[in-house]
Amino acid sequence: MKKLLIATGGGDCPGLNAVIRGICKRAKKEKDWEVYGSREAFNGVYSDPPEIIKLTKKKIAGIHVKGGTILKTTNKADPLHFPVKDEHGNVKFVDRTNVLAERIKELGFDAVINIGGDGSQKISQALFNHGLNIVGVPKTIDNDLSATDMTFGFQTAVQIASDSLDKLVTTAESHHRVMIMEVMGRDAGWIALHTAISGGAEICLIPEIPYDIKKLVEKIQSRYDKGRGFVIIVIAEGAKAKEGTIVSHAGDEGSRHVRLGGVAYQLTHQLKDAGITAEIRETVLGHVQRGGTPSAFDRVLASLFGVKAFEMVANGEFGKMVSFKNNDFVAVPLEEATKDYNFVRKDSFIVKGAKDLGITFGD
């Protein structure tokens, strides 16, 4: 029997379990493949003894409707920058991809499917360079991978944010308030942009377009008549003013990334300082955007990503990532998949269309 290993790395995401199930369902048709999962990304491979789970029919039954990942995940096990403490207790980051590749081979695995975002697919490329038979599956709620038209998890995150925005509109209207809703989006504003359009927000602030606070004040004041009116603002966690910086905090030990969050509160202070007298309230959605049952769209997309990923393994198409392009599922080289970041372009039709709908970006 041939052995296939699945790993889910980075942040959790609606649809991860559907990918796992899709892989296993397709592999079962071949009769000569066994599928296993590594706990917490590749930490299960590093562990002694290894924390490797055989993905049986019973293990995957019905998991496509569940959020999260049955394999668990982590963003602190990047083999390209693996955290190691020196004799003084200080954490330094070292490249352990060669060790990881050899360990996977020693465990008898013939191929690996790595499900993750931009960082995870850079790991896939490094492992492939070390001779590992590996296939990538794109995963991120931020939709920030340019080699695919859509990543699973994104539509669910937008739906959750849109449902929340609908609820904020009614209370904003009742109290004549400015409501600020902060959504995820470290470097790319896709969630904020789609949510603003679907929810009819007046202002949308994203990382790609630094905002001028004076422009926001003008928009807000135009919405009020004799003290009445309301304003809805959607802001991505990585957004910043033209003269400002992102709002961030030190990350957890073992993580190279700072933690974002709280920009909504900073925006409130900026607006108050600029003369806005209306009541302002903030809502930070945070990790609710990652949780819960994946939407029907994401279940379908993730399931078919899983099927295609196994077919690539069976056909020996290694060093590639599954991609959803022009309503079809294709394979793209990992180098192409990680070459360009999928930013929102200021000159794109979606931004122009949002402006034509009356949404202000503060530029």
Short mmCIF file of C-alpha atoms in Angstrom, two decimals:
data_model
loop_
_atom_site.label_atom_id
_atom_site.label_comp_id
_atom_site.label_asym_id
_atom_site.label_seq_id
_atom_site.Cartn_x
_atom_site.Cartn_y
_atom_site.Cartn_z
CA MET A 1 0.00 0.00 0.00
CA LYS A 2 1.11 3.56 -0.77
CA LYS A 3 0.92 6.09 2.05
CA LEU A 4 -0.33 9.67 1.73
CA LEU A 5 0.09 12.28 4.47
CA ILE A 6 -2.21 15.32 4.88
CA ALA A 7 -1.22 18.41 6.87
CA THR A 8 -3.33 21.49 7.70
CA GLY A 9 -1.23 24.51 8.69
CA GLY A 10 -1.71 28.17 9.58
CA GLY A 11 -4.99 29.59 10.83
CA ASP A 12 -8.12 27.44 10.92
CA CYS A 13 -10.58 28.00 8.10
CA PRO A 14 -14.13 26.88 7.21
CA GLY A 15 -13.85 24.04 4.68
CA LEU A 16 -10.65 22.38 5.90
CA ASN A 17 -12.52 19.23 6.88
CA ALA A 18 -14.27 19.12 3.52
CA VAL A 19 -10.86 19.06 1.78
CA ILE A 20 -9.69 16.22 4.02
CA ARG A 21 -12.86 14.26 3.30
CA GLY A 22 -12.58 14.94 -0.46
CA ILE A 23 -9.03 13.59 -0.53
CA CYS A 24 -9.97 10.46 1.41
CA LYS A 25 -13.11 9.78 -0.61
CA ARG A 26 -11.18 10.02 -3.89
CA ALA A 27 -8.25 7.94 -2.57
CA LYS A 28 -10.61 5.13 -1.54
CA LYS A 29 -11.43 4.50 -5.21
CA GLU A 30 -7.81 3.58 -5.97
CA LYS A 31 -7.59 0.64 -3.50
CA ASP A 32 -3.79 0.89 -3.14
CA TRP A 33 -3.58 4.12 -1.08
CA GLU A 34 -3.84 4.71 2.67
CA VAL A 35 -4.37 8.26 3.91
CA TYR A 36 -2.99 9.65 7.16
CA GLY A 37 -3.04 13.03 8.85
CA SER A 38 -0.34 14.87 10.80
CA ARG A 39 -1.55 16.60 13.96
CA GLU A 40 -1.05 20.39 14.20
CA ALA A 41 0.48 20.90 10.76
CA PHE A 42 3.86 19.13 10.67
CA ASN A 43 4.24 19.05 14.45
CA GLY A 44 2.85 15.54 14.33
CA VAL A 45 5.83 14.49 12.18
CA TYR A 46 8.33 16.13 14.54
CA SER A 47 6.77 14.52 17.64
CA ASP A 48 8.38 11.50 19.26
CA PRO A 49 6.50 9.24 18.86
CA PRO A 50 4.89 10.76 15.75
CA GLU A 51 1.32 11.98 16.11
CA ILE A 52 -0.03 10.55 12.90
CA ILE A 53 -3.69 9.57 12.49
CA LYS A 54 -5.01 7.03 10.00
CA LEU A 55 -7.97 8.67 8.26
CA THR A 56 -10.49 5.86 8.12
CA LYS A 57 -14.03 5.98 6.77
CA LYS A 58 -15.31 6.45 10.31
CA LYS A 59 -12.90 9.35 10.99
CA ILE A 60 -14.07 11.39 8.00
CA ALA A 61 -17.79 10.62 8.10
CA GLY A 62 -19.81 13.84 8.02
CA ILE A 63 -16.87 16.15 8.71
CA HIS A 64 -17.51 18.34 5.64
CA VAL A 65 -20.18 20.31 7.53
CA LYS A 66 -17.93 21.02 10.52
CA GLY A 67 -15.68 24.07 10.94
CA GLY A 68 -12.04 23.89 12.00
CA THR A 69 -9.91 20.84 11.22
CA ILE A 70 -10.02 17.38 12.77
CA LEU A 71 -6.22 17.32 12.42
CA LYS A 72 -5.86 20.54 14.45
CA THR A 73 -3.53 23.28 13.23
CA THR A 74 -0.88 25.78 14.29
CA ASN A 75 0.95 28.79 12.90
CA LYS A 76 3.99 28.22 15.12
CA ALA A 77 5.55 25.26 13.34
CA ASP A 78 6.94 26.85 10.18
CA PRO A 79 9.90 24.59 9.26
CA LEU A 80 11.42 27.48 7.29
CA HIS A 81 11.55 29.52 10.50
CA PHE A 82 11.29 26.91 13.24
CA PRO A 83 11.44 28.38 16.78
CA VAL A 84 14.33 26.98 18.85
CA LYS A 85 15.46 28.18 22.28
CA ASP A 86 19.16 28.67 22.92
CA GLU A 87 20.93 28.01 26.23
CA HIS A 88 19.85 31.44 27.49
CA GLY A 89 16.17 30.81 26.77
CA ASN A 90 16.07 33.15 23.79
CA VAL A 91 14.05 32.06 20.76
CA LYS A 92 15.75 31.99 17.37
CA PHE A 93 14.36 30.75 14.07
CA VAL A 94 16.11 28.09 11.99
CA ASP A 95 15.40 26.33 8.68
CA ARG A 96 14.42 22.69 9.35
CA THR A 97 12.82 21.82 6.01
CA ASN A 98 15.57 19.31 5.16
CA VAL A 99 15.05 17.56 8.50
CA LEU A 100 11.28 17.52 7.99
CA ALA A 101 11.55 16.13 4.46
CA GLU A 102 13.82 13.31 5.61
CA ARG A 103 11.58 12.53 8.57
CA ILE A 104 8.52 12.20 6.31
CA LYS A 105 10.42 9.85 4.01
CA GLU A 106 11.64 7.79 7.00
CA LEU A 107 8.02 7.37 8.10
CA GLY A 108 7.32 5.71 4.75
CA PHE A 109 5.09 8.31 3.12
CA ASP A 110 5.03 8.33 -0.66
CA ALA A 111 3.38 11.75 -0.99
CA VAL A 112 2.12 14.74 1.01
CA ILE A 113 -0.80 17.12 0.53
CA ASN A 114 -0.23 20.39 2.38
CA ILE A 115 -3.37 22.49 2.91
CA GLY A 116 -2.60 26.11 3.73
CA GLY A 117 -2.15 29.71 2.66
CA ASP A 118 0.77 31.66 1.25
CA GLY A 119 3.16 30.71 4.05
CA SER A 120 2.18 27.04 3.93
CA GLN A 121 2.71 26.85 0.17
CA LYS A 122 6.18 28.40 0.51
CA ILE A 123 6.86 25.50 2.90
CA SER A 124 5.50 23.12 0.23
CA GLN A 125 7.93 24.58 -2.30
CA ALA A 126 10.87 24.19 0.10
CA LEU A 127 9.95 20.58 0.85
CA PHE A 128 9.61 19.85 -2.87
CA ASN A 129 13.08 21.31 -3.37
CA HIS A 130 14.31 18.77 -0.81
CA GLY A 131 12.92 15.93 -2.92
CA LEU A 132 9.53 15.44 -1.28
CA ASN A 133 6.54 14.46 -3.41
CA ILE A 134 4.12 17.21 -2.40
CA VAL A 135 0.93 18.89 -3.61
CA GLY A 136 -0.54 22.12 -2.22
CA VAL A 137 -4.15 23.13 -1.59
CA PRO A 138 -4.86 26.88 -1.20
CA LYS A 139 -6.54 27.85 2.08
CA THR A 140 -7.18 31.31 3.47
CA ILE A 141 -10.21 33.35 4.46
CA ASP A 142 -8.33 36.44 3.18
CA ASN A 143 -8.46 35.28 -0.49
CA ASP A 144 -4.89 36.56 -0.89
CA LEU A 145 -3.39 33.89 -3.16
CA SER A 146 -3.09 35.22 -6.71
CA ALA A 147 -2.74 31.86 -8.49
CA THR A 148 -6.37 30.91 -7.82
CA ASP A 149 -9.59 32.82 -8.49
CA MET A 150 -10.93 31.86 -5.06
CA THR A 151 -9.74 30.24 -1.86
CA PHE A 152 -12.12 28.22 0.27
CA GLY A 153 -13.15 29.85 3.54
CA PHE A 154 -13.39 33.32 2.03
CA GLN A 155 -17.07 33.15 1.12
CA THR A 156 -17.98 31.88 4.60
CA ALA A 157 -16.02 34.69 6.24
CA VAL A 158 -17.78 37.27 4.05
CA GLN A 159 -21.18 35.74 4.83
CA ILE A 160 -20.51 35.87 8.58
CA ALA A 161 -19.34 39.48 8.31
CA SER A 162 -22.32 40.45 6.14
CA ASP A 163 -24.80 38.91 8.58
CA SER A 164 -23.15 40.85 11.40
CA LEU A 165 -23.23 44.09 9.41
CA ASP A 166 -26.95 43.68 8.73
CA LYS A 167 -27.54 43.57 12.48
CA LEU A 168 -25.43 46.66 13.08
CA VAL A 169 -27.38 48.66 10.51
CA THR A 170 -30.63 48.39 12.48
CA THR A 171 -29.10 49.56 15.76
CA ALA A 172 -27.12 52.33 14.01
CA GLU A 173 -30.30 53.62 12.39
CA SER A 174 -32.24 53.49 15.66
CA HIS A 175 -29.65 55.52 17.59
CA HIS A 176 -28.26 57.76 14.80
CA ARG A 177 -24.82 56.30 15.44
CA VAL A 178 -21.62 55.73 13.53
CA MET A 179 -20.99 51.99 13.64
CA ILE A 180 -17.47 50.71 12.94
CA MET A 181 -17.08 47.00 12.21
CA GLU A 182 -13.54 45.59 12.13
CA VAL A 183 -12.94 42.47 10.05
CA MET A 184 -9.89 40.35 9.31
CA GLY A 185 -7.45 41.33 6.57
CA ARG A 186 -3.82 41.81 7.51
CA ASP A 187 -2.48 42.83 4.11
CA ALA A 188 -5.45 42.36 1.77
CA GLY A 189 -8.88 43.95 2.11
CA TRP A 190 -11.04 41.44 0.25
CA ILE A 191 -13.27 40.55 3.21
CA ALA A 192 -13.85 44.20 4.10
CA LEU A 193 -14.53 45.16 0.49
CA HIS A 194 -17.03 42.37 -0.22
CA THR A 195 -18.75 42.94 3.13
CA ALA A 196 -19.05 46.68 2.54
CA ILE A 197 -20.67 46.12 -0.84
CA SER A 198 -23.03 43.38 0.35
CA GLY A 199 -24.03 45.32 3.47
CA GLY A 200 -24.35 48.75 1.89
CA ALA A 201 -21.69 50.44 4.03
CA GLU A 202 -20.89 54.10 3.53
CA ILE A 203 -17.16 53.75 4.21
CA CYS A 204 -14.73 50.89 3.54
CA LEU A 205 -11.13 51.06 4.76
CA ILE A 206 -8.60 48.50 3.51
CA PRO A 207 -4.81 48.02 3.79
CA GLU A 208 -4.21 48.79 0.12
CA ILE A 209 -5.73 52.29 0.30
CA PRO A 210 -4.46 54.42 3.23
CA TYR A 211 -7.22 56.82 4.26
CA ASP A 212 -7.39 60.57 4.77
CA ILE A 213 -9.36 61.24 7.96
CA LYS A 214 -10.65 64.54 6.50
CA LYS A 215 -12.32 62.63 3.65
CA LEU A 216 -14.04 60.36 6.17
CA VAL A 217 -15.28 63.33 8.19
CA GLU A 218 -16.77 64.87 5.04
CA LYS A 219 -18.60 61.63 4.22
CA ILE A 220 -19.93 61.21 7.76
CA GLN A 221 -21.14 64.79 8.05
CA SER A 222 -22.91 64.51 4.70
CA ARG A 223 -24.95 61.63 6.14
CA TYR A 224 -26.31 63.63 9.06
CA ASP A 225 -29.13 66.16 8.83
CA LYS A 226 -29.81 68.21 11.97
CA GLY A 227 -28.21 65.49 14.09
CA ARG A 228 -30.07 62.63 12.47
CA GLY A 229 -28.76 59.88 10.26
CA PHE A 230 -26.31 57.02 10.65
CA VAL A 231 -23.07 55.73 9.12
CA ILE A 232 -21.69 52.22 8.68
CA ILE A 233 -17.92 51.77 8.39
CA VAL A 234 -16.20 48.48 7.56
CA ILE A 235 -12.48 48.46 8.31
CA ALA A 236 -9.90 45.72 7.74
CA GLU A 237 -7.58 45.03 10.68
CA GLY A 238 -4.56 46.05 8.58
CA ALA A 239 -5.96 49.40 7.43
CA LYS A 240 -4.13 52.59 8.32
CA ALA A 241 -4.31 56.35 7.85
CA LYS A 242 -2.08 58.03 5.26
CA GLU A 243 0.08 59.42 8.04
CA GLY A 244 -0.30 56.45 10.38
CA THR A 245 0.73 52.85 11.00
CA ILE A 246 -1.13 49.59 11.53
CA VAL A 247 -2.41 48.75 15.01
CA SER A 248 -0.46 45.73 16.22
CA HIS A 249 0.73 43.95 19.34
CA ALA A 250 3.61 41.57 20.06
CA GLY A 251 2.90 38.03 18.90
CA ASP A 252 2.96 34.93 21.07
CA GLU A 253 6.28 33.28 21.85
CA GLY A 254 7.36 31.15 18.92
CA SER A 255 5.51 33.26 16.37
CA ARG A 256 7.24 35.66 13.94
CA HIS A 257 4.04 37.61 13.31
CA VAL A 258 2.63 40.53 15.26
CA ARG A 259 -1.01 40.34 16.32
CA LEU A 260 -3.37 42.76 14.61
CA GLY A 261 -6.62 44.02 16.02
CA GLY A 262 -8.06 47.16 17.57
CA VAL A 263 -7.88 49.52 14.59
CA ALA A 264 -11.62 50.22 15.04
CA TYR A 265 -10.93 51.87 18.39
CA GLN A 266 -8.08 53.92 16.92
CA LEU A 267 -10.40 55.12 14.16
CA THR A 268 -12.93 56.26 16.77
CA HIS A 269 -10.30 58.43 18.44
CA GLN A 270 -9.24 59.84 15.07
CA LEU A 271 -12.81 60.74 14.16
CA LYS A 272 -13.53 62.32 17.54
CA ASP A 273 -10.30 64.35 17.33
CA ALA A 274 -11.34 65.49 13.85
CA GLY A 275 -14.64 66.88 15.14
CA ILE A 276 -17.22 64.12 14.75
CA THR A 277 -19.84 64.62 17.50
CA ALA A 278 -22.12 61.68 16.70
CA GLU A 279 -22.03 58.65 18.96
CA ILE A 280 -19.59 56.00 17.71
CA ARG A 281 -19.63 52.30 18.58
CA GLU A 282 -17.14 49.60 17.56
CA THR A 283 -17.56 45.90 16.85
CA VAL A 284 -14.51 43.68 16.32
CA LEU A 285 -15.56 40.38 14.73
CA GLY A 286 -12.20 38.66 15.22
CA HIS A 287 -12.14 34.89 15.05
CA VAL A 288 -15.89 34.38 14.57
CA GLN A 289 -15.07 34.86 10.87
CA ARG A 290 -13.01 31.66 10.97
CA GLY A 291 -15.45 29.51 12.89
CA GLY A 292 -18.67 27.64 12.40
CA THR A 293 -20.20 25.71 9.55
CA PRO A 294 -18.75 26.47 6.11
CA SER A 295 -21.14 27.87 3.51
CA ALA A 296 -22.46 25.63 0.75
CA PHE A 297 -20.13 27.33 -1.75
CA ASP A 298 -17.07 26.65 0.41
CA ARG A 299 -18.09 23.04 1.03
CA VAL A 300 -18.31 22.43 -2.72
CA LEU A 301 -15.08 24.30 -3.49
CA ALA A 302 -13.13 22.59 -0.69
CA SER A 303 -14.47 19.11 -1.53
CA LEU A 304 -13.46 19.45 -5.17
CA PHE A 305 -10.06 20.87 -4.18
CA GLY A 306 -9.58 17.63 -2.22
CA VAL A 307 -10.58 15.43 -5.15
CA LYS A 308 -8.30 17.30 -7.54
CA ALA A 309 -5.39 17.23 -5.06
CA PHE A 310 -5.50 13.45 -4.83
CA GLU A 311 -5.75 13.08 -8.61
CA MET A 312 -2.57 15.18 -8.87
CA VAL A 313 -0.87 12.83 -6.39
CA ALA A 314 -2.04 9.75 -8.31
CA ASN A 315 -0.78 11.27 -11.59
CA GLY A 316 2.58 12.29 -10.11
CA GLU A 317 1.94 16.04 -10.54
CA PHE A 318 4.12 17.09 -7.62
CA GLY A 319 5.50 20.53 -6.90
CA LYS A 320 2.13 22.01 -7.85
CA MET A 321 -0.93 23.50 -6.16
CA VAL A 322 -4.61 23.01 -6.94
CA SER A 323 -6.15 26.16 -8.41
CA PHE A 324 -9.71 27.26 -9.21
CA LYS A 325 -9.40 29.10 -12.51
CA ASN A 326 -12.20 30.16 -14.85
CA ASN A 327 -14.65 27.81 -13.13
CA ASP A 328 -12.30 24.83 -13.54
CA PHE A 329 -9.85 22.98 -11.27
CA VAL A 330 -6.29 22.98 -12.55
CA ALA A 331 -2.72 22.52 -11.30
CA VAL A 332 -0.28 25.45 -11.10
CA PRO A 333 3.43 25.31 -10.11
CA LEU A 334 4.05 26.14 -6.45
CA GLU A 335 6.52 28.81 -7.54
CA GLU A 336 3.74 30.56 -9.44
CA ALA A 337 1.32 30.10 -6.55
CA THR A 338 3.55 31.97 -4.11
CA LYS A 339 5.14 34.49 -6.47
CA ASP A 340 2.58 37.32 -6.24
CA TYR A 341 0.34 38.38 -3.36
CA ASN A 342 -3.32 38.94 -4.24
CA PHE A 343 -3.79 42.57 -3.22
CA VAL A 344 -6.93 44.58 -3.95
CA ARG A 345 -5.93 46.86 -6.82
CA LYS A 346 -7.04 50.48 -6.54
CA ASP A 347 -7.81 50.55 -10.28
CA SER A 348 -9.83 47.31 -10.26
CA PHE A 349 -13.47 47.22 -11.32
CA ILE A 350 -14.61 46.08 -7.87
CA VAL A 351 -13.13 49.21 -6.24
CA LYS A 352 -14.54 51.44 -8.98
CA GLY A 353 -17.89 49.72 -8.67
CA ALA A 354 -17.90 50.18 -4.89
CA LYS A 355 -17.22 53.90 -5.36
CA ASP A 356 -20.03 54.11 -7.89
CA LEU A 357 -22.30 52.60 -5.24
CA GLY A 358 -21.39 55.49 -2.94
CA ILE A 359 -18.75 53.79 -0.80
CA THR A 360 -15.88 56.03 0.33
CA PHE A 361 -12.36 54.63 0.79
CA GLY A 362 -10.87 57.81 2.21
CA ASP A 363 -8.40 58.28 -0.65
#
